[in-house]
Short mmCIF file of C-alpha atoms in Angstrom, two decimals:
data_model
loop_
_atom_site.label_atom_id
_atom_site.label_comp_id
_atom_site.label_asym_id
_atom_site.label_seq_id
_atom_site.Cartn_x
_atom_site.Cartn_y
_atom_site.Cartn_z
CA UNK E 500 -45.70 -95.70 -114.85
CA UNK E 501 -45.44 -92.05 -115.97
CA UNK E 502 -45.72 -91.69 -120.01
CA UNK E 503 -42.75 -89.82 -121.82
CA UNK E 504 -44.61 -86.72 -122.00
CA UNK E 505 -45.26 -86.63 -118.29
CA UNK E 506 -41.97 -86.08 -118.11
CA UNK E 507 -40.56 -82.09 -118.78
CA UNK E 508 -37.13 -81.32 -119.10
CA UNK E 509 -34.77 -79.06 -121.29
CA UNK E 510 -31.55 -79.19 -122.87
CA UNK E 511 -29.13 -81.05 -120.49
CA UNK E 512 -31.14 -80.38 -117.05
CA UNK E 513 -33.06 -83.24 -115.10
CA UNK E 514 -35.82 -84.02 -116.12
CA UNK E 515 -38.85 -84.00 -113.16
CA UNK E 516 -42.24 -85.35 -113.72
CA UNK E 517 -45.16 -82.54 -114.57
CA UNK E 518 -47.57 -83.77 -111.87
CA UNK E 519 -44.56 -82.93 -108.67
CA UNK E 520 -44.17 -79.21 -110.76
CA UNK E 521 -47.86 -78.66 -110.86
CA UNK E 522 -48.31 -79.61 -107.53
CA UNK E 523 -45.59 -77.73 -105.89
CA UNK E 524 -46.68 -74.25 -106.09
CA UNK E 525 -49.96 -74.92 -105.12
CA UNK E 526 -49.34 -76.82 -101.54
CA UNK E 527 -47.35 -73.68 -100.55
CA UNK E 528 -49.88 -71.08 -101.39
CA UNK E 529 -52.24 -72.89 -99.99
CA UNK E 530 -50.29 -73.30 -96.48
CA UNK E 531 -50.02 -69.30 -96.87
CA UNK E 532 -53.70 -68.87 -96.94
CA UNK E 533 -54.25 -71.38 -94.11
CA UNK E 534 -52.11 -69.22 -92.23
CA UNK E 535 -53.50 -65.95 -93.07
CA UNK E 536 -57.01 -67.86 -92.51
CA UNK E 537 -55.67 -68.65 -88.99
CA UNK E 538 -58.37 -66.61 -86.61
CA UNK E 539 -56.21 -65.77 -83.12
CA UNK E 540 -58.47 -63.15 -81.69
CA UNK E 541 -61.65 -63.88 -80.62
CA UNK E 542 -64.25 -61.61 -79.46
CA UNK E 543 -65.24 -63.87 -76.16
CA UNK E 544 -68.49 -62.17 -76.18
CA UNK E 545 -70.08 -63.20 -79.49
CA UNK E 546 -71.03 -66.65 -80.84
CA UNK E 547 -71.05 -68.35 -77.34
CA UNK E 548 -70.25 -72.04 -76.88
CA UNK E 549 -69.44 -72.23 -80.92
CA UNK E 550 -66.27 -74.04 -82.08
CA UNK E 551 -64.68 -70.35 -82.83
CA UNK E 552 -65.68 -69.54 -79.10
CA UNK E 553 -64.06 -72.26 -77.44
CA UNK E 554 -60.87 -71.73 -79.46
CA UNK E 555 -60.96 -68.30 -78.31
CA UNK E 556 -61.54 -68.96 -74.96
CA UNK E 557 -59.16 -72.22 -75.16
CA UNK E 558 -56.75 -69.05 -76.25
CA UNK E 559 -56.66 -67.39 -73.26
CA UNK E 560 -56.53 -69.88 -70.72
CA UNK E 561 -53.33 -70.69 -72.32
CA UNK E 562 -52.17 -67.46 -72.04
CA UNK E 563 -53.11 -66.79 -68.14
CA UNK E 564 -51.67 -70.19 -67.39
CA UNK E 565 -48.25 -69.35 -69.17
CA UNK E 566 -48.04 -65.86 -67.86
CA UNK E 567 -48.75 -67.20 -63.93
CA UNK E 568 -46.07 -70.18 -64.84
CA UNK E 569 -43.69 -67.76 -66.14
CA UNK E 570 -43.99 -64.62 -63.65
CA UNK E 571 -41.42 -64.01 -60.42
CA UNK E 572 -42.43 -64.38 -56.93
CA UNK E 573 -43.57 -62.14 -54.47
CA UNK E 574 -41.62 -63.02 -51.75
CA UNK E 575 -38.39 -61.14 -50.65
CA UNK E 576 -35.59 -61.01 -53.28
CA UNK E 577 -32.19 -62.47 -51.93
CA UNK E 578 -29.16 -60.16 -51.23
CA UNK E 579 -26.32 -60.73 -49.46
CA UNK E 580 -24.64 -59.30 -46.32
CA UNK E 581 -21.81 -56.73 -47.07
CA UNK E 582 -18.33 -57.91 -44.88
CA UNK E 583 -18.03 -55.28 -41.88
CA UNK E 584 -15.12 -52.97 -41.95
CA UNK E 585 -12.56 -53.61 -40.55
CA UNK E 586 -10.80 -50.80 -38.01
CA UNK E 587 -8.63 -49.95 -40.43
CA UNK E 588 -11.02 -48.96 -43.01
CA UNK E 589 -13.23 -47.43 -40.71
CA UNK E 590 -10.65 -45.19 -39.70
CA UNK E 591 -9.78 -44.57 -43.38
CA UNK E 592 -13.57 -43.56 -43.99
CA UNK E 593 -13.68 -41.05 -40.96
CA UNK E 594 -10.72 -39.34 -42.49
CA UNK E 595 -11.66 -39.13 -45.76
CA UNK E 596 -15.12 -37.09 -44.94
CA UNK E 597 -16.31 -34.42 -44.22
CA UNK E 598 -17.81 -33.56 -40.59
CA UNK E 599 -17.70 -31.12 -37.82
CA UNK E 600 -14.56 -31.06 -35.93
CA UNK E 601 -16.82 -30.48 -32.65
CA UNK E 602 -18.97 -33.53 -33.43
CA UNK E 603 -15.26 -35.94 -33.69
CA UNK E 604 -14.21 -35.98 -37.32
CA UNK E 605 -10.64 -35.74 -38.06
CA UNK E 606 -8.99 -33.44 -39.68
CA UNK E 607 -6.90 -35.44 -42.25
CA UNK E 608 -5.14 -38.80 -42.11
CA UNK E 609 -2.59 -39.02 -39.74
CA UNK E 610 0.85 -39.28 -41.35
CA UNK E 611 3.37 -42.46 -40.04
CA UNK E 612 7.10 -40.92 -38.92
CA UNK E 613 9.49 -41.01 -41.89
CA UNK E 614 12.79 -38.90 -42.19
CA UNK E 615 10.76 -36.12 -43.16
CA UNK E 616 7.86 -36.68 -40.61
CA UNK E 617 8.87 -36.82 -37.04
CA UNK E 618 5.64 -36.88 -34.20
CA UNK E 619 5.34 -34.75 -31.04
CA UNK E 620 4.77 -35.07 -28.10
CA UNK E 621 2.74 -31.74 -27.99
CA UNK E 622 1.45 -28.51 -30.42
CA UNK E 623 3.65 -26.21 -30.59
CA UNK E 624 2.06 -22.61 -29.60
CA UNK E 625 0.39 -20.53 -32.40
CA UNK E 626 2.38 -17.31 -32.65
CA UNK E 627 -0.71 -15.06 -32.92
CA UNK E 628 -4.59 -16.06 -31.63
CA UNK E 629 -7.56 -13.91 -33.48
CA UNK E 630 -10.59 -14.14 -31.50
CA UNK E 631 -14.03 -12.43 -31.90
CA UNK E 632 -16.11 -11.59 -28.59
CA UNK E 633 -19.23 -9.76 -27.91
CA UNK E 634 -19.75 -7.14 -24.78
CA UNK E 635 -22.24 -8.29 -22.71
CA UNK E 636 -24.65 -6.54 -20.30
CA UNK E 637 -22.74 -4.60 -17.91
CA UNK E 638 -19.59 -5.55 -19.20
CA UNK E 639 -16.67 -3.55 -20.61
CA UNK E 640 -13.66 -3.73 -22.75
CA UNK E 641 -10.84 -4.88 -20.03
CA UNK E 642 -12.64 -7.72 -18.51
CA UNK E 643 -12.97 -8.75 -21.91
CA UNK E 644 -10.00 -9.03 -22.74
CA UNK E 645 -8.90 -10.54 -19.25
CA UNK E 646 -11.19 -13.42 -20.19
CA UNK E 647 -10.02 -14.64 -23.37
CA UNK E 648 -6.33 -14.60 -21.99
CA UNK E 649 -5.34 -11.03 -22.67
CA UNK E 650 -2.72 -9.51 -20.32
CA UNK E 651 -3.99 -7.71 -17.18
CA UNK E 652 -2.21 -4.38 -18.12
CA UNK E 653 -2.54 -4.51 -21.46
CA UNK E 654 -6.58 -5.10 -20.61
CA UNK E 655 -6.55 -2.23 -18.11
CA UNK E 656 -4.56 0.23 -21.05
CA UNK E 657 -6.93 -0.35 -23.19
CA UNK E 658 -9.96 0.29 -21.37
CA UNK E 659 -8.12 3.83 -19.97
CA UNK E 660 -7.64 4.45 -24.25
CA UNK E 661 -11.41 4.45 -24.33
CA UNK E 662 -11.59 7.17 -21.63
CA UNK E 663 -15.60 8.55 -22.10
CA UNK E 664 -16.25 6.72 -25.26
CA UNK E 665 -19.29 4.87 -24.85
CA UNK E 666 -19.18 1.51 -25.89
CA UNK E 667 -23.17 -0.12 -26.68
CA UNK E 668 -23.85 -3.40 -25.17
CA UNK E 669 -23.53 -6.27 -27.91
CA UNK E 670 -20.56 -4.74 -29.79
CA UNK E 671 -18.39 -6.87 -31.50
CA UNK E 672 -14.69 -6.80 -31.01
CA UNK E 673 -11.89 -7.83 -32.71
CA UNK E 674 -9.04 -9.12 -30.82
CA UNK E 675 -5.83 -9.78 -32.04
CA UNK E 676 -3.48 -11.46 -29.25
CA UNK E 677 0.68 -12.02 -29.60
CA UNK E 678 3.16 -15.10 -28.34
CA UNK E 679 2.04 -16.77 -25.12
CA UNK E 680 4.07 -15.49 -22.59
CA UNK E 681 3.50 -16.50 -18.85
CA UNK E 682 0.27 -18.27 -19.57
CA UNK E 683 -1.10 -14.60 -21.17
CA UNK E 684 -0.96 -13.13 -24.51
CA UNK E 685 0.02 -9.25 -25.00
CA UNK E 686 -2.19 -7.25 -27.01
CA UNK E 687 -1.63 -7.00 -30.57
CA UNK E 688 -4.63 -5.17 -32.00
CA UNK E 689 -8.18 -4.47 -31.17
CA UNK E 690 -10.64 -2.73 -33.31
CA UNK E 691 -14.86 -2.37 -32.23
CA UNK E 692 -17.26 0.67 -33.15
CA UNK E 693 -17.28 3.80 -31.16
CA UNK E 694 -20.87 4.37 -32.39
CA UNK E 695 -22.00 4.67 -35.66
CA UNK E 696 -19.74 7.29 -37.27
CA UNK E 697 -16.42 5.95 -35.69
CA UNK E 698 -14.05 2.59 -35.48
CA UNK E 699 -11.81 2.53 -32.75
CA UNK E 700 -8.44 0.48 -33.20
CA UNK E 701 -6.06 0.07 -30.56
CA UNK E 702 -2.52 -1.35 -31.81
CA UNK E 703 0.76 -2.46 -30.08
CA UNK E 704 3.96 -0.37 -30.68
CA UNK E 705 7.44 0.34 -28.45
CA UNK E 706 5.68 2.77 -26.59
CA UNK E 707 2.70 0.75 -25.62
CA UNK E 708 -0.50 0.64 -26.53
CA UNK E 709 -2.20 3.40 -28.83
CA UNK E 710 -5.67 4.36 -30.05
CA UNK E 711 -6.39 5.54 -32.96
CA UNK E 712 -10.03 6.96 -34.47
CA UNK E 713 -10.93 6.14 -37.84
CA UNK E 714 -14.39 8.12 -38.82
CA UNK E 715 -16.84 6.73 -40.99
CA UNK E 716 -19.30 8.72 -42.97
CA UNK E 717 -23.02 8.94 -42.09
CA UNK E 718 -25.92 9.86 -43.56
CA UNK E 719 -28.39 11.65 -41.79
CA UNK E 720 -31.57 11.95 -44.29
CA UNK E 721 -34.43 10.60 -42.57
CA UNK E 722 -36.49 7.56 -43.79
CA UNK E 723 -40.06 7.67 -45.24
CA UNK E 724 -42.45 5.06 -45.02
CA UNK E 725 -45.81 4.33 -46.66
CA UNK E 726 -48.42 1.91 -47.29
CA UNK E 727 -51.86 1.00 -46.73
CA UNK E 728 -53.51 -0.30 -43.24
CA UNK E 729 -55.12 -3.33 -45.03
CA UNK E 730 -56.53 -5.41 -42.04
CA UNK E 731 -55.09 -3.84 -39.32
CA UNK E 732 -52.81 -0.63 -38.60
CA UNK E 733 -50.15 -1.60 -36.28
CA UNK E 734 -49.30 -4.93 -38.27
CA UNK E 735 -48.99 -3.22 -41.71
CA UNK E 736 -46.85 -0.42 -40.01
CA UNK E 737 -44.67 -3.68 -38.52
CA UNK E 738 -44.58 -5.22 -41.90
CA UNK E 739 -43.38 -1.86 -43.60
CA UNK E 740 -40.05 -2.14 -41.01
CA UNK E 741 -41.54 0.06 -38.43
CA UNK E 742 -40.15 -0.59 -35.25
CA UNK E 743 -42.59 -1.12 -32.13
CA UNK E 744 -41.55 2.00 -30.61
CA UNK E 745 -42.08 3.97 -33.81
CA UNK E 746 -45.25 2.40 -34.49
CA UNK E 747 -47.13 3.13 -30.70
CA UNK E 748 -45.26 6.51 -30.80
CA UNK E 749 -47.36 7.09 -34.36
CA UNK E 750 -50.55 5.58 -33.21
CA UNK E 751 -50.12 8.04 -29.99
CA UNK E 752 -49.88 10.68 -32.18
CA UNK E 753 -52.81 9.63 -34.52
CA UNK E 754 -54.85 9.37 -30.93
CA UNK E 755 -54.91 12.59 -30.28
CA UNK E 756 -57.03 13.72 -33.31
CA UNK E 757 -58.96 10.95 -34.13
CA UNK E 758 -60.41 7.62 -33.21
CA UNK E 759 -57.95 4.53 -34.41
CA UNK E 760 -59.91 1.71 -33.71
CA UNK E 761 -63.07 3.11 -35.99
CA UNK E 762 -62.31 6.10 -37.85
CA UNK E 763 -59.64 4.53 -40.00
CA UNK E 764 -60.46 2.20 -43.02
CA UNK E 765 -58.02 -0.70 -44.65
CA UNK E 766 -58.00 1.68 -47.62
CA UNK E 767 -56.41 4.99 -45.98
CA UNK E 768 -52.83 5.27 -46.54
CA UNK E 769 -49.99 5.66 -43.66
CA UNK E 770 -47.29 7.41 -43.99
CA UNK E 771 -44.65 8.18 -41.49
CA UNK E 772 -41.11 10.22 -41.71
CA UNK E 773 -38.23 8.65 -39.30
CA UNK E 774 -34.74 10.44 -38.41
CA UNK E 775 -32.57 8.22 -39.57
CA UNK E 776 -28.75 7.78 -39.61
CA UNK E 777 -26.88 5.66 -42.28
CA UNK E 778 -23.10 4.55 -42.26
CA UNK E 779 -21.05 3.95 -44.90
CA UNK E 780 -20.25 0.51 -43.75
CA UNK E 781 -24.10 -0.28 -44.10
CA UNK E 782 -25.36 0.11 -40.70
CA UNK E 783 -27.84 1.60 -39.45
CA UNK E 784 -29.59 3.55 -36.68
CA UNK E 785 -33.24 4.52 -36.43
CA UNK E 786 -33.87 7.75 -34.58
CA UNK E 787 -37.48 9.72 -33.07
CA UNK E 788 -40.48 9.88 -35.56
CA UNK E 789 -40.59 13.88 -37.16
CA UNK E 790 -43.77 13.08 -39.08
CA UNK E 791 -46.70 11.07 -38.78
CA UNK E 792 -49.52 11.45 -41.35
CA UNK E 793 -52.25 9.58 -43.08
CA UNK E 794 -54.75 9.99 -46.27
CA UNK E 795 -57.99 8.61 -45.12
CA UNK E 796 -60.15 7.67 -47.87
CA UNK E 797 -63.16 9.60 -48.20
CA UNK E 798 -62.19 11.73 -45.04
CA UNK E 799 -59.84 14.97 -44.16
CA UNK E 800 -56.39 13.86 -43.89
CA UNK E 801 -54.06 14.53 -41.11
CA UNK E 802 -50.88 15.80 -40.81
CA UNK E 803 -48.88 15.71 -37.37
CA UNK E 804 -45.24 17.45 -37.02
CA UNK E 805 -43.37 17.52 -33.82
CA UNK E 806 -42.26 20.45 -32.64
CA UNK E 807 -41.21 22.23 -29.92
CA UNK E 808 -42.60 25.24 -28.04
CA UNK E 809 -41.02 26.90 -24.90
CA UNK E 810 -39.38 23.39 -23.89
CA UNK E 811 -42.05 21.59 -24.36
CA UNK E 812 -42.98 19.21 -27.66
CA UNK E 813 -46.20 18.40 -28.85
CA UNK E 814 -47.65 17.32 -32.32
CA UNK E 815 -48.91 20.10 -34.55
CA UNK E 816 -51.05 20.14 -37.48
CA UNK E 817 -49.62 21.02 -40.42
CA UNK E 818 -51.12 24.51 -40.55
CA UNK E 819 -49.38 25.37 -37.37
CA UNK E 820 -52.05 24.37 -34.85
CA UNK E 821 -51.66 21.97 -31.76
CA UNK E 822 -53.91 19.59 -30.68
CA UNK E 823 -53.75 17.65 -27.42
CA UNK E 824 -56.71 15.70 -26.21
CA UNK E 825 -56.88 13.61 -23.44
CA UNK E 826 -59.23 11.78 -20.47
CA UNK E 827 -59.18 13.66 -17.27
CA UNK E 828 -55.83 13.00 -15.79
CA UNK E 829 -56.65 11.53 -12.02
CA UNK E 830 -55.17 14.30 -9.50
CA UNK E 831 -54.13 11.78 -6.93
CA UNK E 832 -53.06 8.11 -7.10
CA UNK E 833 -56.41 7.10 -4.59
CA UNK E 834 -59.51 5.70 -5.23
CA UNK E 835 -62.76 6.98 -5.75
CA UNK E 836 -64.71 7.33 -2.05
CA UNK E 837 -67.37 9.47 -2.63
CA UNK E 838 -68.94 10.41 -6.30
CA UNK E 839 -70.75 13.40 -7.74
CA UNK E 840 -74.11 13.93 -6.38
CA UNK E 841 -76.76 13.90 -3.72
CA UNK E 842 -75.21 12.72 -0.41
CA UNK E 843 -76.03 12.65 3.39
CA UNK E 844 -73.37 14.64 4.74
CA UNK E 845 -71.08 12.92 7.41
CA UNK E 846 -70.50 16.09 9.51
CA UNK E 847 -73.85 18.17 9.01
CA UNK E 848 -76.29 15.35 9.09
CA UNK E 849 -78.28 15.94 6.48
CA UNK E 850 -78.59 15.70 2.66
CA UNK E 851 -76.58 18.05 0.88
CA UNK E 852 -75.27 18.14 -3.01
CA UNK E 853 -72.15 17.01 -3.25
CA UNK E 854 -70.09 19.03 -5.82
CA UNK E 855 -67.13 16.79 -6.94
CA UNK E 856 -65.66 13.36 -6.13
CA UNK E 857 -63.48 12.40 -3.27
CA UNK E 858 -60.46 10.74 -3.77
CA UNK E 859 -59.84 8.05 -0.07
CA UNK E 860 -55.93 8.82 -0.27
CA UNK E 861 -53.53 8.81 2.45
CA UNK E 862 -51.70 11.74 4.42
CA UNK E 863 -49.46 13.13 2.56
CA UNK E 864 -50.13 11.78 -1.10
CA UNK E 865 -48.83 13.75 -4.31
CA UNK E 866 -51.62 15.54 -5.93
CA UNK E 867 -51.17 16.95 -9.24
CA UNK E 868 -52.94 19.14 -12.12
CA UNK E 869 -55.27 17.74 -14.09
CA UNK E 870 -54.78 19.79 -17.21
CA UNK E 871 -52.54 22.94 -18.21
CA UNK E 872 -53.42 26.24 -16.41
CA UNK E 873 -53.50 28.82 -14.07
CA UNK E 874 -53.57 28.92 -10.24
CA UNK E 875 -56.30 30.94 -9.59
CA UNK E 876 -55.83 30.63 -5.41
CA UNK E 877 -53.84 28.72 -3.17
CA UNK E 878 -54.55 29.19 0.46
CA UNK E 879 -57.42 28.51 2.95
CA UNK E 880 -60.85 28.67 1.77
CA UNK E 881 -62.68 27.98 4.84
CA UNK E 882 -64.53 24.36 4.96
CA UNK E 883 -62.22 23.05 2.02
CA UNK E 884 -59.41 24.06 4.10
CA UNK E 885 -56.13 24.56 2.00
CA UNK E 886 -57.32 24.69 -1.39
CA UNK E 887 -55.67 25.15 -4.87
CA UNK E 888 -58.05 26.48 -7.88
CA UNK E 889 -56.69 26.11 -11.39
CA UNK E 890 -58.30 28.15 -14.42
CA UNK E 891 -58.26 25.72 -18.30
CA UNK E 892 -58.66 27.05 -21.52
CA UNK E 893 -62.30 26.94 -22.28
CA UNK E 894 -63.86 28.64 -18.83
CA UNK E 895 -63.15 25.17 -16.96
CA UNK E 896 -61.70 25.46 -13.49
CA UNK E 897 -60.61 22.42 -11.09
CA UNK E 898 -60.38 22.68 -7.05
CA UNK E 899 -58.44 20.48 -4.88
CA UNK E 900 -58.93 20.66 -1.19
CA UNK E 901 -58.59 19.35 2.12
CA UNK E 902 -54.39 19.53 1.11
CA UNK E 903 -52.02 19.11 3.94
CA UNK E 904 -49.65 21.43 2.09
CA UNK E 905 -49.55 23.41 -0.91
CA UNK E 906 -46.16 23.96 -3.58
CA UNK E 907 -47.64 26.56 -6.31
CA UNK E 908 -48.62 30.03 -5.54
CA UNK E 909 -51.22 32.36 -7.60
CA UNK E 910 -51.00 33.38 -10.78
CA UNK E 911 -48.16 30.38 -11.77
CA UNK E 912 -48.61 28.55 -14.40
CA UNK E 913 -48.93 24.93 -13.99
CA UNK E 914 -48.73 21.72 -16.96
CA UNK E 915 -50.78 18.78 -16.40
CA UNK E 916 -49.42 16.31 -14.34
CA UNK E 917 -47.54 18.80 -12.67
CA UNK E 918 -46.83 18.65 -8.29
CA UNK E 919 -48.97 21.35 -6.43
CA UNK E 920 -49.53 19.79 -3.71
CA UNK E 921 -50.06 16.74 -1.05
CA UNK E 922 -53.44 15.35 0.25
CA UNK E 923 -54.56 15.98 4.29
CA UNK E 924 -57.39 16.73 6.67
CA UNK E 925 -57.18 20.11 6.47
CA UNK E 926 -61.21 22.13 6.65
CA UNK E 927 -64.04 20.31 7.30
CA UNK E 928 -63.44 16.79 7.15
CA UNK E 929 -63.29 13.65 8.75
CA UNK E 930 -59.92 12.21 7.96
CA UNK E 931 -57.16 13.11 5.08
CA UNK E 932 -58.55 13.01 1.90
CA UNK E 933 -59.02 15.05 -1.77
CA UNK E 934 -62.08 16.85 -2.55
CA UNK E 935 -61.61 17.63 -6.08
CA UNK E 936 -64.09 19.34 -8.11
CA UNK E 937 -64.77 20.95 -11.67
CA UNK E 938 -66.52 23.71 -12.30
CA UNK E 939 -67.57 25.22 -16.37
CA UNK E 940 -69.16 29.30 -16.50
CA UNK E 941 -69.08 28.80 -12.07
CA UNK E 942 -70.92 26.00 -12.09
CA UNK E 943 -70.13 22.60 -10.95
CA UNK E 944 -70.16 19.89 -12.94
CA UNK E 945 -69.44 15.87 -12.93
CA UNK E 946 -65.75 15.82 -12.91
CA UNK E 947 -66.24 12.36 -14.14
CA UNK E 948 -68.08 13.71 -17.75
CA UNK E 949 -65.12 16.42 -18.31
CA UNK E 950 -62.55 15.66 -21.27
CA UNK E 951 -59.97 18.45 -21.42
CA UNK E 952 -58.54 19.85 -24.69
CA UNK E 953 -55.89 22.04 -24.65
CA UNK E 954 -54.59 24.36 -27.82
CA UNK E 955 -51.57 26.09 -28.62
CA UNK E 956 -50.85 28.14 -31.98
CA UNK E 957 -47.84 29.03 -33.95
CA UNK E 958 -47.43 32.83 -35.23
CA UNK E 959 -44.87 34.81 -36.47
CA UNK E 960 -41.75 33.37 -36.76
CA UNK E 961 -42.41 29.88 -35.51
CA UNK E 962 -44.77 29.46 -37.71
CA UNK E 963 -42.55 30.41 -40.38
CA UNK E 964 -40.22 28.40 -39.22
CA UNK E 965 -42.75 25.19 -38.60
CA UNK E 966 -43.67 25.49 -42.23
CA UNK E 967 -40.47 25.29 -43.49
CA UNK E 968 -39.78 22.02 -41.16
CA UNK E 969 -43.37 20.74 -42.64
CA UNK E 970 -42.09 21.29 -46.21
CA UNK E 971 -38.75 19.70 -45.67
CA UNK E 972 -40.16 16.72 -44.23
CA UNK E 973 -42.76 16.11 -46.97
CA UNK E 974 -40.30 16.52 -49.62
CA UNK E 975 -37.96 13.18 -48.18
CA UNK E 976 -38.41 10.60 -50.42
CA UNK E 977 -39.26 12.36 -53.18
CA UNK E 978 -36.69 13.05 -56.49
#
């Protein structure tokens, strides 16, 4: 039984006893501090095998086991088959997209007859056909126009409105072709490139056929181009836009004075001049190279200009002095039968020095100068038979003998590589043959060891005139 005063109540509330108010708050605190008390991670690796262990460990098993229970599958997931179109579709698809017309895809969706849609039978014939063709290698301007359906006399018309002009192989032409008439089209309008400077259009009218020229402008500065050799000459000069022929014409010319493959360093500088001519339409046509120089690092630089003297061109230096080096040219296309030397003589029997080289060629064989000069002789010389002497620059002379006939007489002037005569048996010897020889101050030396260098100098007004070309070119590319 609970006393009065047990009980505690006010005014006209209920009453409740004082032991279930007392009691109240302090079961729920003390269920918070349980809670907060509640340890749920355990460090596994302290304390081993103690009650807070095995709740820790107890923990995660319970964990692992509910994330294994509650994770997918690795096997395949399940999808479904889509339904296969139908032809209809299918068709609808292959319309709708986009493709090559050459590879089958339509061009649209094909319309069903209606009062305003009616089908045919067949296309009707385009009025006018525009075709683009290319001349090929030996080919011309009327047979091709026969070939893409042009008619024969319009083709034939329009190759005699060309008359001399020279058409390039490759060019492209523009062909514009009327109504079908007869299983050929008449000729509506052509129009290809006469060259660089020119367009050529041919159009119909009621008199026939007529050409008409339509210039274009060019420019005719010449192109400069400069860099550094870097690993190797030719390849830089290729990746600067040189083309192959420019490039070997300029390492030619570089030849001549100096050593490519060692006396120039990945640090000397090329630098080249090309004519070059420039349309207006953007075309262009690369002509001869005019200069060829290059600064060579810690070494004299060169400068070569082509120019011409008396019909002939060679590179000068830029001070107005020519240089041409070369090998000794062979005189005759034979080979070597008897060297320079010692020898037991075929005909005498006995050992006897053997001034020059014999060349084993056959009767009648081309033989030609082996450098620029002078012809000393030409006639018989009594055991060398018919013999031509040339006098070089330099107190070098050359002999050929043994010739079956002779084409330069004395005191001409002869350019290497030049005809004066043909090989024979001609003199002592024992069967057609050249005996050439080389002699320096009269005496004869090893033609073999001889390396010919010829000279030529500008004075006066040509070299007034070269330096004025050497300015001219050095100043392209510049301002």
């Amino acid at each position: 039984m609970l006393a009065r005063d047990d009980w505690r109540g006010s005014g006209g509330g209920v009453a409740m006893p004082r032991s279930l108010v007392a009691r109240a708050p302090a079961t729920f605190g003390a269920r918070q501090k349980r809670l907060r008390d509640l340890d749920l991670v355990v460090d596994l690796s302290e304390d081993f095998f103690s009650r807070r262990w095995w709740r820790g460990f107890a923990t995660l098993t319970a964990l692992t086991v509910a994330t294994a229970l509650l994770a997918p599958g690795f096997g395949p997931l399940p999808g479904g088959h889509p339904a296969l179109l139908g032809e209809a579709e299918e068709n609808q698809l292959i319309a709708a997209g986009v493709g090559s017309l050459i590879e089958g895809s339509d061009a649209g969706i094909a319309m069903a007859p209606t009062a305003a849609v009616e089908p045919l039978t067949s296309a009707p014939e385009r009025p006018t056909v525009d075709l683009f063709a290319r001349l090929g290698p030996g080919d011309n301007l009327a047979r091709l126009l026969v070939r893409i359906g042009a008619r024969y006399s319009d083709a034939g018309r329009a190759q005699a409105l060309l008359g001399g002009a020279t058409i390039a192989q490759g060019t492209t032409v523009s062909v514009t072709l009327g109504r079908k008439d007869g299983g050929t089209r008449p000729v509506d309008r052509i129009a290809l490139r006469g060259g660089l400077d020119a367009e050529l259009v041919i159009t119909a009218s009621p008199e026939g056929l007529r050409l008409q020229r339509q210039a274009i402008a060019v420019d005719a500065t010449p192109l400069r181009i400069r860099g550094r050799v870097g690993d190797g000459l030719y390849w830089s000069l290729r990746a600067s836009g040189v083309t192959t022929q420019t490039a070997a014409e300029y390492l030619k010319a570089l030849s001549g004075q100096l050593d490519v493959g060692s006396q120039i360093s990945p640090d000397d500088r090329f630098d080249l001049v090309v004519a070059n001519r420039r349309a207006a339409t953007g075309e262009s046509e690369a002509g001869p190279l005019l200069y060829a120089g290059i600064d060579r690092a810690g070494a004299p630089s060169l400068q070569l200009v082509k120019w011409a003297v008396d019909g002939k061109t060679q590179w000068f230096e830029a001070s107005g002095v020519g240089r041409q080096t070369s090998g000794m040219v062979w005189p005759v296309n034979a080979p070597i039968s008897s060297g320079f030397g010692e020898r037991w003589h075929p005909i005498l029997h006995f050992v006897r020095m053997h001034k020059g080289i014999d060349f084993g060629a056959h009767w009648g064989t081309p033989i030609v100068a082996a450098a620029d000069g002078q012809v000393e002789r030409a006639g018989w010389s009594g055991g060398y038979g018919q013999q031509v002497r040339l006098a070089h620059a330099g107190g070098i002379e050359t002999s050929y003998s043994h010739m079956s006939r002779m084409v330069v007489s004395p005191g001409s002037m002869v350019r290497q590589g030049q005809l004066i005569g043909y090989t024979g048996s001609s003199g002592l010897s024992t069967g057609p043959h050249l005996h050439y020889e080389v002699m320096r101050g009269g005496q004869a030396i090893n033609p073999m060891s001889v390396r010919f260098i010829s000279h030529a100098t500008l004075e006066g007004p040509s070299l007034a005139a070269f330096k004025a070309r050497v300015a001219a070119l050095l100043s392209v590319g510049r301002g």
